[in-house]
XYZ file of C-alpha atoms in Angstrom:
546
model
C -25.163 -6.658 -11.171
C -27.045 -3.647 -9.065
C -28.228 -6.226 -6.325
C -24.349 -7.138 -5.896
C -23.104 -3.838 -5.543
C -26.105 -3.033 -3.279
C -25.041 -5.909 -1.127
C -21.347 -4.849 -1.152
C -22.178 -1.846 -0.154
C -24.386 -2.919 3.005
C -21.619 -5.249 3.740
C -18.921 -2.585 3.710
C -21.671 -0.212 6.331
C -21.921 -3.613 8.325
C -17.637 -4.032 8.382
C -17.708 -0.261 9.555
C -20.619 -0.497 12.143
C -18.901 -3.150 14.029
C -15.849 -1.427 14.653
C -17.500 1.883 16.527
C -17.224 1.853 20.481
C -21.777 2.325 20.557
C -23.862 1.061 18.692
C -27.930 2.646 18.361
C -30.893 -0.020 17.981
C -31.148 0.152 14.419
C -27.159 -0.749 13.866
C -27.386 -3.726 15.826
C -30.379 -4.430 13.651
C -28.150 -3.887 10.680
C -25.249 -5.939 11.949
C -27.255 -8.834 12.736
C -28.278 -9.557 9.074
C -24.598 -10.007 7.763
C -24.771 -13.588 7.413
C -28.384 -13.576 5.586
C -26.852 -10.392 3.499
C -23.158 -13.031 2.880
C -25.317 -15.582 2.085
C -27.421 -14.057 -0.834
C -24.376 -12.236 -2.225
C -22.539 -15.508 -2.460
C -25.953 -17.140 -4.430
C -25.741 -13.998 -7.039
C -21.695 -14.219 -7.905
C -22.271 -18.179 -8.006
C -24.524 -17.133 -10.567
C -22.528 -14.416 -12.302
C -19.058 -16.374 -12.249
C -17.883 -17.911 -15.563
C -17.923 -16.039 -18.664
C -18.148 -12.485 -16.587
C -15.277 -13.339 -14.752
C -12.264 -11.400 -16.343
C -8.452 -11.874 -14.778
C -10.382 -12.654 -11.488
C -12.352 -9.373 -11.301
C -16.206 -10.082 -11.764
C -17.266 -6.740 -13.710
C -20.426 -5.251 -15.264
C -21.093 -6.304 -18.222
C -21.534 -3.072 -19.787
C -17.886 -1.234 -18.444
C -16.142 -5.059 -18.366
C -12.764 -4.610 -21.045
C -9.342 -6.117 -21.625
C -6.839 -3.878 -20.581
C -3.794 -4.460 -21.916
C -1.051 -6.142 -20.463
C 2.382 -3.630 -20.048
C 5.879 -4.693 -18.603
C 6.944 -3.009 -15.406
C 10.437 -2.977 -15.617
C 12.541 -1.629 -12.460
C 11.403 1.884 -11.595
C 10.821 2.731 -14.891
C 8.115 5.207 -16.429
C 5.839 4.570 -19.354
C 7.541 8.157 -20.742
C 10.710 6.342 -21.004
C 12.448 5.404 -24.478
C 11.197 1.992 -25.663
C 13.458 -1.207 -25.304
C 17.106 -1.582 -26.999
C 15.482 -4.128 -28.773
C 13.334 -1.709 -30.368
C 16.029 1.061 -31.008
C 17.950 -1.258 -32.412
C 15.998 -2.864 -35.030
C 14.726 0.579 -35.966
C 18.669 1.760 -36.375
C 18.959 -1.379 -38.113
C 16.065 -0.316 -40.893
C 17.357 2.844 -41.306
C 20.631 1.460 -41.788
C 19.380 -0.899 -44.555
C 17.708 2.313 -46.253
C 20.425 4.439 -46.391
C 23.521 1.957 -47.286
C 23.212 1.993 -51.189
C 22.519 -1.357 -53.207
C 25.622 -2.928 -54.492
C 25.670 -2.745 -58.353
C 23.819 -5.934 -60.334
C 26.476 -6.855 -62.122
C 30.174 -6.391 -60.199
C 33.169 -7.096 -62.196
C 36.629 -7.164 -62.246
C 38.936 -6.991 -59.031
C 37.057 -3.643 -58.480
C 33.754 -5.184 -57.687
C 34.932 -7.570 -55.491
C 37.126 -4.994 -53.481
C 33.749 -3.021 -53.101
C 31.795 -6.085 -52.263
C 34.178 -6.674 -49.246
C 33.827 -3.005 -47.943
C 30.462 -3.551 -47.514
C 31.523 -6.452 -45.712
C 33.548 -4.704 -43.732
C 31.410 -1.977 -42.926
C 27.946 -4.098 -42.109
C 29.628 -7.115 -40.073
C 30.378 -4.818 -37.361
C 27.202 -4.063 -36.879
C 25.570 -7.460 -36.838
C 27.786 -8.718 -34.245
C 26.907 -5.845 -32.050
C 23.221 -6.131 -32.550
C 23.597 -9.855 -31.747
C 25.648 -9.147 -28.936
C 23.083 -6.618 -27.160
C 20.401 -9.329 -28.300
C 22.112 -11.821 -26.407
C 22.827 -10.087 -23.164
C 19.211 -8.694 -23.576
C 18.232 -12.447 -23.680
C 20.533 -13.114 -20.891
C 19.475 -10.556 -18.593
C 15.539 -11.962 -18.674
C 16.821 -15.537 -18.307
C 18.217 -14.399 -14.975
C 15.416 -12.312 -14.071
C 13.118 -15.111 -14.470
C 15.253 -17.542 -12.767
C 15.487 -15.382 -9.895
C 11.755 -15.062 -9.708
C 11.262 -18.681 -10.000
C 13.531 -19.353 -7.320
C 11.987 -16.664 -5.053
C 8.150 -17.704 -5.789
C 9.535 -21.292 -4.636
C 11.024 -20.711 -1.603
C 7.500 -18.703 -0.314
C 5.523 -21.440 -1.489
C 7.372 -23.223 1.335
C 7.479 -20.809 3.545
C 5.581 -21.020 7.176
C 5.061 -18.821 9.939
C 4.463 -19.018 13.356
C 1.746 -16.822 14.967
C 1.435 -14.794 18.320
C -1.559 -12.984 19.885
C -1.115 -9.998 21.837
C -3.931 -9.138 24.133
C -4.127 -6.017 26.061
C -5.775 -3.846 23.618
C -9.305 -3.054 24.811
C -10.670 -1.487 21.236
C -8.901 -1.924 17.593
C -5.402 -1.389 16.876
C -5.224 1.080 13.908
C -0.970 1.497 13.724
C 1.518 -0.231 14.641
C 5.839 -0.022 13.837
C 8.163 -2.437 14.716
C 11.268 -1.292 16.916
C 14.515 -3.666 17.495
C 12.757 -6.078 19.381
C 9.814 -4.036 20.336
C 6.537 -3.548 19.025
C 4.622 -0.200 19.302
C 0.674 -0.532 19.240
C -1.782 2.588 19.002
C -5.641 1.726 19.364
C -8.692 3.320 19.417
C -8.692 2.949 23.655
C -6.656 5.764 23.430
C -3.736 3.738 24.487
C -0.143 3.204 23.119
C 1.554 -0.134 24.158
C 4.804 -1.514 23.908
C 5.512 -5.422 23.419
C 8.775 -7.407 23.947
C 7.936 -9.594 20.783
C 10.641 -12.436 22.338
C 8.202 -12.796 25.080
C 4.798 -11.711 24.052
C 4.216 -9.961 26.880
C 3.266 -6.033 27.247
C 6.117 -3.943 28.676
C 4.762 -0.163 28.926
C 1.184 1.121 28.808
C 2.042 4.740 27.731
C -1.537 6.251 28.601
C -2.178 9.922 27.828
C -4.463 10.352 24.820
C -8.246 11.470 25.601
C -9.160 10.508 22.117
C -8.443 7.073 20.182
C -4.627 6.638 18.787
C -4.329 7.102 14.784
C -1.164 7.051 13.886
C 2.993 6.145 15.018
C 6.219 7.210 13.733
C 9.551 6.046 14.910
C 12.627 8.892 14.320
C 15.984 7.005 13.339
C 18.252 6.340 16.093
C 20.344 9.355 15.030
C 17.379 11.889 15.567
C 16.871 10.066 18.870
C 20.558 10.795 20.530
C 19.724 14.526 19.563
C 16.320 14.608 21.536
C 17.778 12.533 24.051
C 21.099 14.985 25.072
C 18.858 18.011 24.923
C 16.899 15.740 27.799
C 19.423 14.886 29.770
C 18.884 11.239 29.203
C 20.810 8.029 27.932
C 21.609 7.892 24.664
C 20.315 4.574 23.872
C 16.575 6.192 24.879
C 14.201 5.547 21.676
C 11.754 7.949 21.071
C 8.340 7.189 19.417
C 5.710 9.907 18.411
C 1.597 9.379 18.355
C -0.933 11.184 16.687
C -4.743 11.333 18.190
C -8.383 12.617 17.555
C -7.472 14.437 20.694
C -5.083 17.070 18.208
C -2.328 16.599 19.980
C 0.787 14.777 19.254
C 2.959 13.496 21.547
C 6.807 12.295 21.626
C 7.092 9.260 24.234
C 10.742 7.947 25.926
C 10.253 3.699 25.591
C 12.536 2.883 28.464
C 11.338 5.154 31.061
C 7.525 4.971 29.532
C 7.056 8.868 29.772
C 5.539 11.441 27.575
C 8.333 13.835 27.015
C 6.578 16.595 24.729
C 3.137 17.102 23.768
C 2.064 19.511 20.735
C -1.047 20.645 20.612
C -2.107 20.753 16.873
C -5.745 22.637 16.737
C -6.703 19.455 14.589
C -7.588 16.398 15.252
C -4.160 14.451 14.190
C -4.907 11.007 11.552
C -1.104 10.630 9.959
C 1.826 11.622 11.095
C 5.427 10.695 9.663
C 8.844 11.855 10.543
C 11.390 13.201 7.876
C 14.982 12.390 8.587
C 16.337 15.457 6.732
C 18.785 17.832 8.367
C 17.559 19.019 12.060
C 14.711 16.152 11.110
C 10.633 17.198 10.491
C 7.465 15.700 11.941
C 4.549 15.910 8.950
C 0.834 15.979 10.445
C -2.002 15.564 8.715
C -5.340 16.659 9.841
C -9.677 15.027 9.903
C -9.973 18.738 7.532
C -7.097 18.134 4.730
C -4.213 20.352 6.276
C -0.964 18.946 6.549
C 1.538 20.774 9.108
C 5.363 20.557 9.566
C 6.862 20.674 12.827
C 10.561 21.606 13.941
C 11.865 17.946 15.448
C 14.464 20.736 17.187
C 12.411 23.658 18.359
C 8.821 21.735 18.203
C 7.123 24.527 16.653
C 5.227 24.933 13.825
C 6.797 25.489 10.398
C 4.134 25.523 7.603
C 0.302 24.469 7.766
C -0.918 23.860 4.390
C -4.810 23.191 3.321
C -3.510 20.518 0.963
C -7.029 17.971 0.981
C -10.356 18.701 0.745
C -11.028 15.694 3.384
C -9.050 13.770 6.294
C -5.549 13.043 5.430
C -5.760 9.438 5.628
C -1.801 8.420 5.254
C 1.598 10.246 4.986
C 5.301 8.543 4.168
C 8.311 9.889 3.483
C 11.274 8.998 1.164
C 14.594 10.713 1.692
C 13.163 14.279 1.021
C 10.061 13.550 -0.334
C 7.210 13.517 1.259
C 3.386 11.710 -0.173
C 0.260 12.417 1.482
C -3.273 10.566 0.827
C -6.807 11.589 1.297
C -10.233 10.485 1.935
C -11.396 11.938 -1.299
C -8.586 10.091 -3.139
C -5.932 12.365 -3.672
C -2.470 12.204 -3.653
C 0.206 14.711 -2.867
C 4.002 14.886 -3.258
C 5.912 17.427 -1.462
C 9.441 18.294 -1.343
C 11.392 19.097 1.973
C 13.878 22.057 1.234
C 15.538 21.742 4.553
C 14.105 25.597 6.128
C 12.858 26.877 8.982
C 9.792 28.260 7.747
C 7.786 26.892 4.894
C 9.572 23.672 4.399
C 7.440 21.802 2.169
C 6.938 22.642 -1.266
C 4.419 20.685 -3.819
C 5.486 18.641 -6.454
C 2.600 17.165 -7.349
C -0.860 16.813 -6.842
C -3.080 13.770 -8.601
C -6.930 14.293 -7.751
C -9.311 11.259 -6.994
C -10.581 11.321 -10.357
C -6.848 10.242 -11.740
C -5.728 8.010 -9.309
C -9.655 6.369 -9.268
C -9.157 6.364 -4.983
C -11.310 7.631 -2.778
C -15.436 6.416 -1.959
C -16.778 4.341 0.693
C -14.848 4.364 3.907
C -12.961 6.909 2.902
C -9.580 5.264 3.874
C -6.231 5.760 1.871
C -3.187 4.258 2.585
C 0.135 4.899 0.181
C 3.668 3.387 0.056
C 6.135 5.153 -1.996
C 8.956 3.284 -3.970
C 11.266 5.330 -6.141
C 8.780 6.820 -9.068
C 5.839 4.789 -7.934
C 3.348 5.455 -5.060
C 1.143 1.839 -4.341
C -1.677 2.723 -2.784
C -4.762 0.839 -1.237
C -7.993 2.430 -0.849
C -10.818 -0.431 -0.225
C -10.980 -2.077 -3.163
C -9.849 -5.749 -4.752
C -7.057 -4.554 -6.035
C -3.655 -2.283 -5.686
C -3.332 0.826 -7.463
C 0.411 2.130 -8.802
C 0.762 6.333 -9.523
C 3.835 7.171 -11.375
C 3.604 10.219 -9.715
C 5.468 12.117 -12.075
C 3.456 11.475 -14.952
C 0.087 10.966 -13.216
C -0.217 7.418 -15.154
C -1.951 4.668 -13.497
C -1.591 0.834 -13.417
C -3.189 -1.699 -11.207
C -2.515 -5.063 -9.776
C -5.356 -7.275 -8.786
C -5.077 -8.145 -4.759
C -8.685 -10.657 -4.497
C -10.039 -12.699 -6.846
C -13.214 -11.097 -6.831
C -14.694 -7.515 -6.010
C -15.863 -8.383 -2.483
C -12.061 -8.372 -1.663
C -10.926 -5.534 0.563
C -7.289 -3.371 0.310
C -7.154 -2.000 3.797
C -2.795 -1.250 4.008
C -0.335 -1.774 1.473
C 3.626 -2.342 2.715
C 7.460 -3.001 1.348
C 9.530 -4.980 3.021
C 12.795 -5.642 1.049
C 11.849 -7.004 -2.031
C 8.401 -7.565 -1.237
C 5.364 -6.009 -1.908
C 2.190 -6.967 0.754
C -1.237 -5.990 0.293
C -3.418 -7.314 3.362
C -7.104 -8.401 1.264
C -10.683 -9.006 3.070
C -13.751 -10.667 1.850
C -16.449 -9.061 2.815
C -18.750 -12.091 1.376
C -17.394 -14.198 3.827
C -14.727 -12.881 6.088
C -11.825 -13.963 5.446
C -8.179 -12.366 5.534
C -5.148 -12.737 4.014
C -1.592 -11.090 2.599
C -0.951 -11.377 -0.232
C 3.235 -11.683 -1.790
C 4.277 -9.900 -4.773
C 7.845 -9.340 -5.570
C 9.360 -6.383 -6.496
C 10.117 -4.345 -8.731
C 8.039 -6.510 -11.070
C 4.449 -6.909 -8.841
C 4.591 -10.525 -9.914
C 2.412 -12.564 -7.912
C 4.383 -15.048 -5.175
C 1.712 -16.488 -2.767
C -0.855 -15.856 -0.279
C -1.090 -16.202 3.911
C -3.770 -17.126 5.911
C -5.633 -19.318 8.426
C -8.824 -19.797 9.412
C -10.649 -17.295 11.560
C -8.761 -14.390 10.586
C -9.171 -10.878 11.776
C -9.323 -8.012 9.612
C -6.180 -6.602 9.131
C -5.791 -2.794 9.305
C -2.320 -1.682 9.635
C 1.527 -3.739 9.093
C 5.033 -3.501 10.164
C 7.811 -5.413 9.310
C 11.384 -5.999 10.405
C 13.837 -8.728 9.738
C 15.972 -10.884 12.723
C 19.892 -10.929 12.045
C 19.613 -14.562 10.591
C 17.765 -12.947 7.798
C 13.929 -14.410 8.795
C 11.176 -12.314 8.676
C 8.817 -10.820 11.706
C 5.847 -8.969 10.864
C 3.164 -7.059 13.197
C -0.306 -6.929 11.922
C -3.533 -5.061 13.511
C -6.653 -4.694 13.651
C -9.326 -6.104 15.937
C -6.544 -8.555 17.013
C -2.718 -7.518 17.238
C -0.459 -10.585 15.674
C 3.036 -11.086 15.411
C 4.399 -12.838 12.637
C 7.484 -14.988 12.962
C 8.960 -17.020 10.089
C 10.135 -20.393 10.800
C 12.134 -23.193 9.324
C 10.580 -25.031 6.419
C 10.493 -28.462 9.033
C 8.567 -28.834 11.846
C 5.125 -27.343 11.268
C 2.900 -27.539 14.549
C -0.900 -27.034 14.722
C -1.543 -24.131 14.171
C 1.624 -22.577 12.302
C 0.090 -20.488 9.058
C 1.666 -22.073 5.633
C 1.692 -20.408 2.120
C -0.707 -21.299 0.080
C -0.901 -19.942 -3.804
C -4.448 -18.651 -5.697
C -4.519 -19.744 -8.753
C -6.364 -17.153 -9.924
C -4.598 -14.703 -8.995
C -1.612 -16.498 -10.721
C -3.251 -15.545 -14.248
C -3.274 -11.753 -13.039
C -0.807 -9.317 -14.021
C 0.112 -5.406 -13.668
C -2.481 -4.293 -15.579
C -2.191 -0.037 -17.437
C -5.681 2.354 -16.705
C -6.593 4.682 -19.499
C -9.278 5.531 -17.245
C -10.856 5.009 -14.142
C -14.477 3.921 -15.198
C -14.038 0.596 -13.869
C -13.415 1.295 -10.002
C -16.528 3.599 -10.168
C -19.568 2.070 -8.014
C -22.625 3.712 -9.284
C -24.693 5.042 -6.321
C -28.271 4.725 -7.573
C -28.849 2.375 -4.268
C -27.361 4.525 -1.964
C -30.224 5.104 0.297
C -32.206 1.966 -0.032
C -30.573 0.385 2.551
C -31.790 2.669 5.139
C -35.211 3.261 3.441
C -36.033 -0.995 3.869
C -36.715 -0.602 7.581
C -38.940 3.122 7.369
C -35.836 5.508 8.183
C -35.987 6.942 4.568
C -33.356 10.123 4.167
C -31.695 8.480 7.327
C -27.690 7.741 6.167
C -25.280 5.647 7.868
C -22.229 7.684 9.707
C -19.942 5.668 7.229
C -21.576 6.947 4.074
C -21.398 10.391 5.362
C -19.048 13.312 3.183
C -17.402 15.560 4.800
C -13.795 16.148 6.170
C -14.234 14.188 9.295
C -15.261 10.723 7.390
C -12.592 8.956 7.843
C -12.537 9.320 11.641
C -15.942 8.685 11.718
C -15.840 5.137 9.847
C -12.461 4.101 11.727
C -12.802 5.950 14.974
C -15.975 6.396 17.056
């Protein structure tokens, strides 16, 4: 098992190598034994599937364990009471316990009077337990008929796609707008689509360093900026974060820069907070996350909340979650002020939520109690963030399968998954609130995808935005009338036999690092590491950015 993870991990230096602007000598060296590197890791898990193979994660035989199975019921927390059916039962027993036995021998009129009070007084009972049995019963009935019926109308479902070209390096964010799409790369560009066409309809060019991040402001928050501007009120506003540390506020129909602030850090998520006079949330390549007036522009609170790059930062109503490189997870709470507006919640280290490691990238989606988050791995992992418990739901059949963004989309749940055995791509479906598995999308030849948006049409269909070396748009189409080409669902079956899935601990998502440096030390360069390997607070810029 230490030859695979050795190859996975000069796979996963290969997958970052190819996506930096120069490369030296030696990383073209590296880059050009990929398929000799693919090809021996697929000879070693041909040999280790079978018996090692455990609810389609192959594992080391030493950590591998069953962990048991727990229901994820609707937003609810593993603090919570246990199930009516539970509570009642146990009212039940105690019932039984403390009613007193009728008397052996009843007779006379007197024992059969007391008999019936007994009657009288249990009955009741009975029929209510039955009843909350039944509707108990009747509510899981629907449940599952509602998930049957939505896993069967994905497995039809088919989508047509549409390249985007324009982009000169990769696209690391993208958000969806009406019937625009908003592109940030690495060229330092930010582009706007009109996804009816396909075609490009602004090149907003301003950035000296590569694009990490967009945020759209709800239309509300728009009509403010826009009066105080002296421009229509339909103008939508979009704002871009950049290694260059500044963060800028662009006007889509004019295709002008209307405000830049300068942030003394080089900027890798931003999000905006619709709460009160509204609140643009930075975080920096060293950890700090800022807050910024969205009606003064100036700076409310800088906090040193990571120890590395802030890797991703959502908001939900007044909360606000940030991610780092190192793992960890932060939950803030806006309290509406001018000056120190955030206040912490929470914070889960790396060592809880098991995040963190190789390419340093973390990317969270909040939803209610529950933060899913995606950090390079085969699988999803699920805070409760009030708690700090952990659960996780298996996104690739086998641990060469990349997380690289996690998304919601009404009641779906999308984790994007790459193989870095053999390169291919795909989403994967899960519904929600459950994270039951629905089905899988791909087609041959697909990129690497590195960032999502989503937005539905007013018939209901879905149109998705996905980036990475190549920006896609997804558009769903009837279920008759395929053409070459259109992408169909298509089910893994062995993902179908894996379930949400509670952590006591994290040993299993540890990679051992005994090989770290043998990669280097085959070719002579020995204490030479990759850029991608490298700790620090500027590692996730350096594995996504240069």
């Amino acid at each position: 098992m230490g030859e695979v993870r050795k190859l996975q991990k000069k796979l996963r230096q290969i997958e970052n190598l190819e996506i930096k602007i120069s490369l030296s000598p030696e990383e073209r060296f590296k880059i050009s034994r990929k398929a000799e590197l693919r090809s021996r890791l697929a000879e070693l898990q041909l040999q280790l599937s079978g018996p090692q193979q455990t609810l389609g994660i192959v594992g080391d035989g030493k950590k591998e364990k069953m962990k048991r199975q727990v229901e994820d019921a609707p937003e609810a927390l593993p603090s919570q009471t246990p199930p009516a059916s539970k509570i009642l039962k146990g009212e039940e027993e105690s019932k039984a316990q403390a009613t007193p036995a009728p008397a052996a021998k009843q007779r006379g009129r007197g024992g059969e009077t007391e008999i019936g009070r007994q009657r009288e007084r249990t009955e009741p009972a009975d029929v209510s337990h039955h009843c909350r049995e039944s509707d108990n019963e009747r509510q899981l009935r629907q449940e599952e008929a509602e998930f049957t019926s939505l896993k069967s109308s994905w497995e039809k479902a088919k989508f047509r796609l549409r390249l985007l070209e324009g982009h000169n390096d990769i696209v690391t964010c993208v958000v969806a707008i009406d019937n625009l799409v908003v592109s940030g790369s690495r060229d330092t560009t930010v582009k706007v689509w009109h996804v009816p066409t396909a075609t490009e309809h602004k090149n907003l060019g301003g950035h000296t360093g590569g694009v990490t991040c967009l945020s759209a402001p709800p239309p509300e928050y728009c009509k403010r900026l826009a009066r105080s501007l002296s421009v229509s009120d339909k103008e939508r506003f979009i704002l871009s974060g950049s290694a260059d540390c500044y963060v800028k506020i662009w006007a889509l129909n004019i295709g002008q820069c209307v405000k830049s602030i300068y942030t003394f850090n080089a900027v890798t998520a931003l999000c905006f907070v619709p709460e009160e006079d509204g609140y643009i949330i930075t975080g920096s390549d060293g950890g700090k996350v800022q807050a910024w007036s969205w009606h003064t522009f100036e700076n409310c609170q800088s906090i040193n909340a990571h120890q590395e790059a802030v890797t991703s930062i959502q908001s939900q109503g007044p909360l606000v979650f940030s991610g780092s490189a190192e793992g960890g997870v932060s939950v803030w709470e806006n309290r509406c002020s001018d000056r120190d507006p955030l206040r912490l919640l929470h914070h889960w280290s790396g060592q809880v939520t098991g995040c963190g490691g190789e390419g340093g990238r973390l990317t969270l989606s909040p939803r209610g109690d529950r933060v899913f988050l995606a950090h390079g791995r085969a699988w999803l992992k699920i805070l409760h963030w009030r708690t700090g418990t952990m659960s996780r739901l298996t996104n690739h059949s086998s641990i060469t399968g990349v997380t690289d963004c996690v998304h919601q989309t009404g009641g779906l749940l999308i984790g994007s998954c790459y193989d870095l055995a053999n390169g291919e791509s795909s989403l994967n479906l899960f519904s929600l609130p459950q994270c039951r598995y629905l089905t899988s999308l791909t087609w041959p030849d697909a990129p690497r995808i590195l960032c999502f948006a989503a937005w539905t049409t007013g018939s209901g269909d879905h149109r998705w935005v996905t980036g990475g070396r190549d920006l896609i748009v997804w558009e769903q189409l009837p279920t008759s009338g395929k053409q070459k080409g259109d992408v169909t669902a298509k089910r893994d079956s062995r993902l179908e036999s894996c379930s949400l899935e509670s952590e006591g601990d994290t040993e299993d998502d540890e990679e051992t690092d005994d090989d770290e440096g043998e990669d280097d030390n085959d070719h002579g360069r020995a204490g030479q590491r990759d850029d991608v390997e490298d700790s620090g607070s500027g590692s996730w810029l350096r594995c996504v950015l240069q």
